[in-house]
Amino acid sequence: MPSADQTQQCGARILQPDPALAIQKYRQHAASYDASARRTMALRRRVVGLLGLAPGETVLDVACGTGLSLPLLREAVGPRGRVIGVEVSPEMIALARERAARAGWDNVTLIESTMEAADLGAPFHAALFNYTHDVLQSPRALERIFSFAGPRARVALAGIKHPPPWLFPLRLYRLLKARPYLTTFEGLEEPWRLLCAYVPDLRVQPVLAGTNYLARGTVHPWAQP
Ligand SMILES: C[S@@+](CC[C@H](N)C(=O)[O-])C[C@H]1O[C@@H](n2cnc3c(N)ncnc32)[C@H](O)[C@@H]1O
């Protein structure tokens, strides 16, 4: 299992993600976030489908943003299930809260916190990582998340990655597009790499010319509390 110490600093170059910077960035992006995420709605539906949710289950929405996945997750677990969303940006989670209040869901819990410190209060059957690059690069966040994983919990991921090196112009374009939404560019070759310590059977499928990926797997028993 990776330890918190695995996060490194290399001279002045900070390799680790920075939640304080994320708060700053998403203060500017919260209002326009839903419009910018429209083009990835099809992938969002696919990744939620990969979780294989059943009615009555508890699902964690990691760094849930404005709550765009909440309707899909809530529909999959039904009124007797539970959805827990965690998000560090006050502006993003305020929009998620409005969404939940408008829908009148009483089984959606939204927690304003870093993933590194979040207290979920309950084990989860499945966890969604939809465009959560910063969290995936944080050993402390992963350690915290998987301390709440129930037996044989499932995970599904969608996100951005570097396209193959021979698509160099696309790589540059991808970096520029992603810049407002990330606090670290580290790990873009294999954004899921640290997760493999908890989910050794992770299966990854590159999509959209290798600029994005989908993945799913099952949490290994020793990664559980
Ligand atoms: C690209 S958005 C994705 C939001 C959401 N998952 C979605 O599917 O639309 C990334 C989100 O991660 C949040 N975030 C970044 N670092 C975080 C951390 N350490 N803990 C919790 N949230 C974090 C940001 O504030 C932002 O809302």
mmCIF file of C-alpha atoms and ligand atoms in Angstrom:
data_model
loop_
_atom_site.group_PDB
_atom_site.id
_atom_site.type_symbol
_atom_site.label_atom_id
_atom_site.label_comp_id
_atom_site.label_asym_id
_atom_site.label_seq_id
_atom_site.Cartn_x
_atom_site.Cartn_y
_atom_site.Cartn_z
ATOM 1 C CA MET A 1 0.000 0.000 0.000
ATOM 2 C CA PRO A 2 1.447 3.438 -0.827
ATOM 3 C CA SER A 3 2.284 5.604 2.184
ATOM 4 C CA ALA A 4 1.654 9.295 2.625
ATOM 5 C CA ASP A 5 5.409 9.785 2.283
ATOM 6 C CA GLN A 6 5.305 8.699 -1.326
ATOM 7 C CA THR A 7 4.312 12.219 -2.320
ATOM 8 C CA GLN A 8 7.569 13.803 -3.427
ATOM 9 C CA GLN A 9 9.034 17.189 -4.040
ATOM 10 C CA CYS A 10 11.698 17.545 -6.692
ATOM 11 C CA GLY A 11 13.658 20.768 -6.158
ATOM 12 C CA ALA A 12 11.265 23.669 -6.537
ATOM 13 C CA ARG A 13 8.923 21.629 -8.716
ATOM 14 C CA ILE A 14 5.924 20.528 -6.688
ATOM 15 C CA LEU A 15 4.752 17.126 -7.818
ATOM 16 C CA GLN A 16 1.865 16.758 -5.444
ATOM 17 C CA PRO A 17 -1.681 17.975 -6.035
ATOM 18 C CA ASP A 18 -2.699 21.037 -4.048
ATOM 19 C CA PRO A 19 -6.274 21.209 -2.647
ATOM 20 C CA ALA A 20 -5.837 24.899 -1.683
ATOM 21 C CA LEU A 21 -5.028 25.701 -5.303
ATOM 22 C CA ALA A 22 -8.025 23.607 -6.420
ATOM 23 C CA ILE A 23 -10.280 25.758 -4.206
ATOM 24 C CA GLN A 24 -8.827 28.861 -5.846
ATOM 25 C CA LYS A 25 -9.205 27.518 -9.392
ATOM 26 C CA TYR A 26 -12.757 26.227 -8.968
ATOM 27 C CA ARG A 27 -13.860 29.526 -7.438
ATOM 28 C CA GLN A 28 -13.534 30.850 -10.987
ATOM 29 C CA HIS A 29 -14.870 27.776 -12.784
ATOM 30 C CA ALA A 30 -17.852 26.742 -10.676
ATOM 31 C CA ALA A 31 -20.424 28.876 -12.503
ATOM 32 C CA SER A 32 -19.388 27.651 -15.968
ATOM 33 C CA TYR A 33 -18.465 24.079 -14.979
ATOM 34 C CA ASP A 34 -21.688 22.330 -16.036
ATOM 35 C CA ALA A 35 -21.561 23.853 -19.522
ATOM 36 C CA SER A 36 -17.911 22.803 -19.950
ATOM 37 C CA ALA A 37 -18.680 19.236 -18.778
ATOM 38 C CA ARG A 38 -21.512 18.738 -21.273
ATOM 39 C CA ARG A 39 -19.205 17.157 -23.860
ATOM 40 C CA THR A 40 -18.249 14.369 -21.436
ATOM 41 C CA MET A 41 -21.819 13.466 -20.381
ATOM 42 C CA ALA A 42 -21.783 10.297 -22.507
ATOM 43 C CA LEU A 43 -18.605 9.122 -20.737
ATOM 44 C CA ARG A 44 -20.174 9.992 -17.381
ATOM 45 C CA ARG A 45 -23.116 7.711 -18.144
ATOM 46 C CA ARG A 46 -20.719 4.943 -19.209
ATOM 47 C CA VAL A 47 -18.544 5.179 -16.102
ATOM 48 C CA VAL A 48 -21.543 5.162 -13.761
ATOM 49 C CA GLY A 49 -22.756 2.052 -15.620
ATOM 50 C CA LEU A 50 -19.364 0.386 -14.956
ATOM 51 C CA LEU A 51 -20.026 0.583 -11.204
ATOM 52 C CA GLY A 52 -22.795 -2.017 -11.570
ATOM 53 C CA LEU A 53 -24.827 -0.384 -8.785
ATOM 54 C CA ALA A 54 -27.777 -2.192 -7.219
ATOM 55 C CA PRO A 55 -30.743 -0.691 -5.336
ATOM 56 C CA GLY A 56 -29.978 -0.165 -1.655
ATOM 57 C CA GLU A 57 -26.196 0.235 -2.077
ATOM 58 C CA THR A 58 -24.017 3.091 -0.805
ATOM 59 C CA VAL A 59 -21.957 4.846 -3.465
ATOM 60 C CA LEU A 60 -19.200 7.412 -2.973
ATOM 61 C CA ASP A 61 -18.841 10.222 -5.518
ATOM 62 C CA VAL A 62 -15.186 11.242 -5.109
ATOM 63 C CA ALA A 63 -14.655 15.014 -5.575
ATOM 64 C CA CYS A 64 -18.265 15.316 -6.705
ATOM 65 C CA GLY A 65 -17.955 18.863 -8.062
ATOM 66 C CA THR A 66 -21.323 20.432 -8.880
ATOM 67 C CA GLY A 67 -23.033 17.056 -8.525
ATOM 68 C CA LEU A 68 -23.518 16.266 -12.215
ATOM 69 C CA SER A 69 -23.284 12.531 -11.464
ATOM 70 C CA LEU A 70 -25.713 12.645 -8.543
ATOM 71 C CA PRO A 71 -28.907 12.046 -10.582
ATOM 72 C CA LEU A 72 -27.372 8.955 -12.237
ATOM 73 C CA LEU A 73 -26.055 7.567 -8.952
ATOM 74 C CA ARG A 74 -29.273 8.298 -7.068
ATOM 75 C CA GLU A 75 -31.318 6.607 -9.777
ATOM 76 C CA ALA A 76 -29.075 3.506 -9.643
ATOM 77 C CA VAL A 77 -29.171 3.032 -5.846
ATOM 78 C CA GLY A 78 -32.809 4.075 -5.485
ATOM 79 C CA PRO A 79 -34.565 5.644 -2.500
ATOM 80 C CA ARG A 80 -33.224 3.021 -0.047
ATOM 81 C CA GLY A 81 -29.613 3.410 -1.161
ATOM 82 C CA ARG A 82 -27.232 6.177 -0.232
ATOM 83 C CA VAL A 83 -25.050 8.589 -2.204
ATOM 84 C CA ILE A 84 -22.141 10.333 -0.474
ATOM 85 C CA GLY A 85 -20.415 13.166 -2.319
ATOM 86 C CA VAL A 86 -17.224 14.816 -1.090
ATOM 87 C CA GLU A 87 -15.889 18.049 -2.543
ATOM 88 C CA VAL A 88 -13.290 20.581 -1.420
ATOM 89 C CA SER A 89 -14.491 23.649 -3.340
ATOM 90 C CA PRO A 90 -17.218 25.586 -1.479
ATOM 91 C CA GLU A 91 -18.527 27.029 -4.767
ATOM 92 C CA MET A 92 -18.733 23.620 -6.462
ATOM 93 C CA ILE A 93 -20.423 21.857 -3.549
ATOM 94 C CA ALA A 94 -22.901 24.724 -3.129
ATOM 95 C CA LEU A 95 -24.152 23.918 -6.645
ATOM 96 C CA ALA A 96 -24.299 20.202 -5.803
ATOM 97 C CA ARG A 97 -26.340 21.035 -2.705
ATOM 98 C CA GLU A 98 -28.759 23.138 -4.756
ATOM 99 C CA ARG A 99 -29.170 20.228 -7.171
ATOM 100 C CA ALA A 100 -29.916 17.787 -4.337
ATOM 101 C CA ALA A 101 -32.320 20.209 -2.644
ATOM 102 C CA ARG A 102 -34.197 20.869 -5.912
ATOM 103 C CA ALA A 103 -34.624 17.111 -6.435
ATOM 104 C CA GLY A 104 -35.718 16.621 -2.816
ATOM 105 C CA TRP A 105 -33.347 13.671 -2.219
ATOM 106 C CA ASP A 106 -33.046 12.743 1.443
ATOM 107 C CA ASN A 107 -30.451 9.995 0.896
ATOM 108 C CA VAL A 108 -27.738 12.145 -0.674
ATOM 109 C CA THR A 109 -25.074 13.361 1.785
ATOM 110 C CA LEU A 110 -22.697 16.084 0.636
ATOM 111 C CA ILE A 111 -19.527 16.707 2.619
ATOM 112 C CA GLU A 112 -17.338 19.780 2.121
ATOM 113 C CA SER A 113 -13.837 18.457 2.731
ATOM 114 C CA THR A 114 -10.649 17.327 1.098
ATOM 115 C CA MET A 115 -10.727 13.642 0.226
ATOM 116 C CA GLU A 116 -7.561 13.399 2.343
ATOM 117 C CA ALA A 117 -9.558 14.278 5.492
ATOM 118 C CA ALA A 118 -13.124 13.240 4.667
ATOM 119 C CA ASP A 119 -15.092 11.237 7.210
ATOM 120 C CA LEU A 120 -17.651 9.299 5.185
ATOM 121 C CA GLY A 121 -19.256 7.869 8.304
ATOM 122 C CA ALA A 122 -20.123 4.613 6.517
ATOM 123 C CA PRO A 123 -18.512 2.013 4.271
ATOM 124 C CA PHE A 124 -19.215 2.210 0.543
ATOM 125 C CA HIS A 125 -20.099 -0.552 -1.911
ATOM 126 C CA ALA A 126 -18.780 1.404 -4.895
ATOM 127 C CA ALA A 127 -16.804 4.567 -5.599
ATOM 128 C CA LEU A 128 -16.903 6.824 -8.630
ATOM 129 C CA PHE A 129 -13.804 8.777 -9.703
ATOM 130 C CA ASN A 130 -15.067 10.938 -12.556
ATOM 131 C CA TYR A 131 -12.386 13.412 -13.731
ATOM 132 C CA THR A 132 -10.594 13.417 -10.391
ATOM 133 C CA HIS A 133 -6.961 13.564 -11.536
ATOM 134 C CA ASP A 134 -5.707 15.519 -8.500
ATOM 135 C CA VAL A 135 -7.248 13.049 -6.061
ATOM 136 C CA LEU A 136 -5.773 10.088 -7.945
ATOM 137 C CA GLN A 137 -2.293 11.622 -7.555
ATOM 138 C CA SER A 138 -2.701 12.014 -3.773
ATOM 139 C CA PRO A 139 -1.559 8.942 -1.779
ATOM 140 C CA ARG A 140 -3.141 10.402 1.356
ATOM 141 C CA ALA A 141 -6.513 10.841 -0.353
ATOM 142 C CA LEU A 142 -6.455 7.256 -1.642
ATOM 143 C CA GLU A 143 -5.458 5.913 1.750
ATOM 144 C CA ARG A 144 -8.383 7.766 3.329
ATOM 145 C CA ILE A 145 -10.914 6.752 0.664
ATOM 146 C CA PHE A 146 -10.050 3.057 0.804
ATOM 147 C CA SER A 147 -10.201 3.005 4.594
ATOM 148 C CA PHE A 148 -13.984 3.258 4.025
ATOM 149 C CA ALA A 149 -14.224 0.574 1.313
ATOM 150 C CA GLY A 150 -16.663 -2.222 2.073
ATOM 151 C CA PRO A 151 -15.843 -5.862 1.227
ATOM 152 C CA ARG A 152 -15.174 -6.297 -2.506
ATOM 153 C CA ALA A 153 -16.105 -2.654 -3.177
ATOM 154 C CA ARG A 154 -16.098 -1.677 -6.858
ATOM 155 C CA VAL A 155 -14.498 1.383 -8.379
ATOM 156 C CA ALA A 156 -14.963 3.017 -11.754
ATOM 157 C CA LEU A 157 -12.965 5.869 -13.227
ATOM 158 C CA ALA A 158 -13.107 8.233 -16.150
ATOM 159 C CA GLY A 159 -10.605 10.968 -16.771
ATOM 160 C CA ILE A 160 -8.018 12.577 -18.938
ATOM 161 C CA LYS A 161 -4.642 11.116 -19.834
ATOM 162 C CA HIS A 162 -1.800 11.857 -22.178
ATOM 163 C CA PRO A 163 -2.452 10.568 -25.689
ATOM 164 C CA PRO A 164 0.338 8.433 -27.235
ATOM 165 C CA PRO A 165 3.619 10.383 -27.769
ATOM 166 C CA TRP A 166 3.292 10.284 -31.573
ATOM 167 C CA LEU A 167 0.157 12.436 -31.203
ATOM 168 C CA PHE A 168 2.329 15.250 -29.844
ATOM 169 C CA PRO A 169 0.185 18.221 -31.004
ATOM 170 C CA LEU A 170 -2.857 16.589 -29.423
ATOM 171 C CA ARG A 171 -0.842 16.170 -26.227
ATOM 172 C CA LEU A 172 -0.136 19.915 -26.081
ATOM 173 C CA TYR A 173 -3.742 20.766 -26.883
ATOM 174 C CA ARG A 174 -4.890 18.370 -24.135
ATOM 175 C CA LEU A 175 -2.571 20.008 -21.571
ATOM 176 C CA LEU A 176 -3.826 23.483 -22.421
ATOM 177 C CA LYS A 177 -7.469 22.403 -22.192
ATOM 178 C CA ALA A 178 -6.887 20.602 -18.881
ATOM 179 C CA ARG A 179 -4.831 23.322 -17.221
ATOM 180 C CA PRO A 180 -7.697 25.214 -15.550
ATOM 181 C CA TYR A 181 -8.991 22.031 -13.906
ATOM 182 C CA LEU A 182 -5.814 20.416 -12.527
ATOM 183 C CA THR A 183 -3.271 21.403 -9.907
ATOM 184 C CA THR A 184 -0.696 18.848 -11.067
ATOM 185 C CA PHE A 185 0.248 17.489 -14.482
ATOM 186 C CA GLU A 186 2.093 14.608 -12.836
ATOM 187 C CA GLY A 187 0.842 11.123 -13.613
ATOM 188 C CA LEU A 188 -0.915 11.910 -16.879
ATOM 189 C CA GLU A 189 0.714 8.929 -18.625
ATOM 190 C CA GLU A 190 -1.118 6.535 -16.263
ATOM 191 C CA PRO A 191 -3.356 8.558 -13.945
ATOM 192 C CA TRP A 192 -4.661 5.354 -12.305
ATOM 193 C CA ARG A 193 -1.172 4.105 -11.288
ATOM 194 C CA LEU A 194 -1.414 4.742 -7.504
ATOM 195 C CA LEU A 195 -4.914 3.259 -7.426
ATOM 196 C CA CYS A 196 -3.559 -0.097 -8.621
ATOM 197 C CA ALA A 197 -2.165 -0.699 -5.124
ATOM 198 C CA TYR A 198 -5.764 -0.907 -3.887
ATOM 199 C CA VAL A 199 -7.418 -2.236 -7.043
ATOM 200 C CA PRO A 200 -4.941 -4.701 -8.570
ATOM 201 C CA ASP A 201 -7.438 -6.032 -11.111
ATOM 202 C CA LEU A 202 -8.086 -2.556 -12.563
ATOM 203 C CA ARG A 203 -8.905 -2.725 -16.278
ATOM 204 C CA VAL A 204 -8.256 0.416 -18.266
ATOM 205 C CA GLN A 205 -9.668 1.299 -21.664
ATOM 206 C CA PRO A 206 -8.320 4.340 -23.542
ATOM 207 C CA VAL A 207 -11.084 6.354 -25.237
ATOM 208 C CA LEU A 208 -11.319 9.454 -27.454
ATOM 209 C CA ALA A 209 -8.025 8.849 -29.318
ATOM 210 C CA GLY A 210 -6.246 8.023 -26.054
ATOM 211 C CA THR A 211 -6.889 11.473 -24.541
ATOM 212 C CA ASN A 212 -9.277 10.003 -21.962
ATOM 213 C CA TYR A 213 -9.789 6.642 -20.278
ATOM 214 C CA LEU A 214 -12.382 4.504 -18.576
ATOM 215 C CA ALA A 215 -11.444 1.958 -15.914
ATOM 216 C CA ARG A 216 -13.022 -0.366 -13.423
ATOM 217 C CA GLY A 217 -11.991 -2.886 -10.799
ATOM 218 C CA THR A 218 -12.578 -4.335 -7.349
ATOM 219 C CA VAL A 219 -10.890 -3.268 -4.123
ATOM 220 C CA HIS A 220 -8.451 -5.910 -2.869
ATOM 221 C CA PRO A 221 -9.388 -7.364 0.558
ATOM 222 C CA TRP A 222 -6.124 -6.290 2.257
ATOM 223 C CA ALA A 223 -6.846 -2.672 1.380
ATOM 224 C CA GLN A 224 -9.823 -2.697 3.724
ATOM 225 C CA PRO A 225 -9.980 -1.575 7.356
HETATM 226 C C1 LIG B 1 -12.720 18.192 -12.942
HETATM 227 S S1 LIG B 1 -13.678 18.425 -11.471
HETATM 228 C C2 LIG B 1 -14.688 16.959 -11.495
HETATM 229 C C3 LIG B 1 -15.927 17.102 -10.672
HETATM 230 C C4 LIG B 1 -16.868 15.901 -10.670
HETATM 231 N N1 LIG B 1 -16.199 14.686 -10.254
HETATM 232 C C5 LIG B 1 -17.520 15.686 -11.998
HETATM 233 O O1 LIG B 1 -17.614 14.529 -12.408
HETATM 234 O O2 LIG B 1 -17.989 16.627 -12.612
HETATM 235 C C6 LIG B 1 -12.485 18.050 -10.205
HETATM 236 C C7 LIG B 1 -13.018 18.341 -8.809
HETATM 237 O O3 LIG B 1 -12.117 17.833 -7.847
HETATM 238 C C8 LIG B 1 -12.143 18.689 -6.713
HETATM 239 N N2 LIG B 1 -10.956 18.390 -5.909
HETATM 240 C C9 LIG B 1 -9.658 18.573 -6.252
HETATM 241 N N3 LIG B 1 -8.850 18.127 -5.272
HETATM 242 C C10 LIG B 1 -9.657 17.639 -4.286
HETATM 243 C C11 LIG B 1 -9.415 17.030 -3.023
HETATM 244 N N4 LIG B 1 -8.168 16.816 -2.594
HETATM 245 N N5 LIG B 1 -10.467 16.662 -2.266
HETATM 246 C C12 LIG B 1 -11.742 16.869 -2.704
HETATM 247 N N6 LIG B 1 -12.031 17.450 -3.897
HETATM 248 C C13 LIG B 1 -10.996 17.816 -4.692
HETATM 249 C C14 LIG B 1 -12.171 20.060 -7.357
HETATM 250 O O4 LIG B 1 -12.563 21.060 -6.445
HETATM 251 C C15 LIG B 1 -13.175 19.825 -8.496
HETATM 252 O O5 LIG B 1 -14.481 20.089 -8.095
#
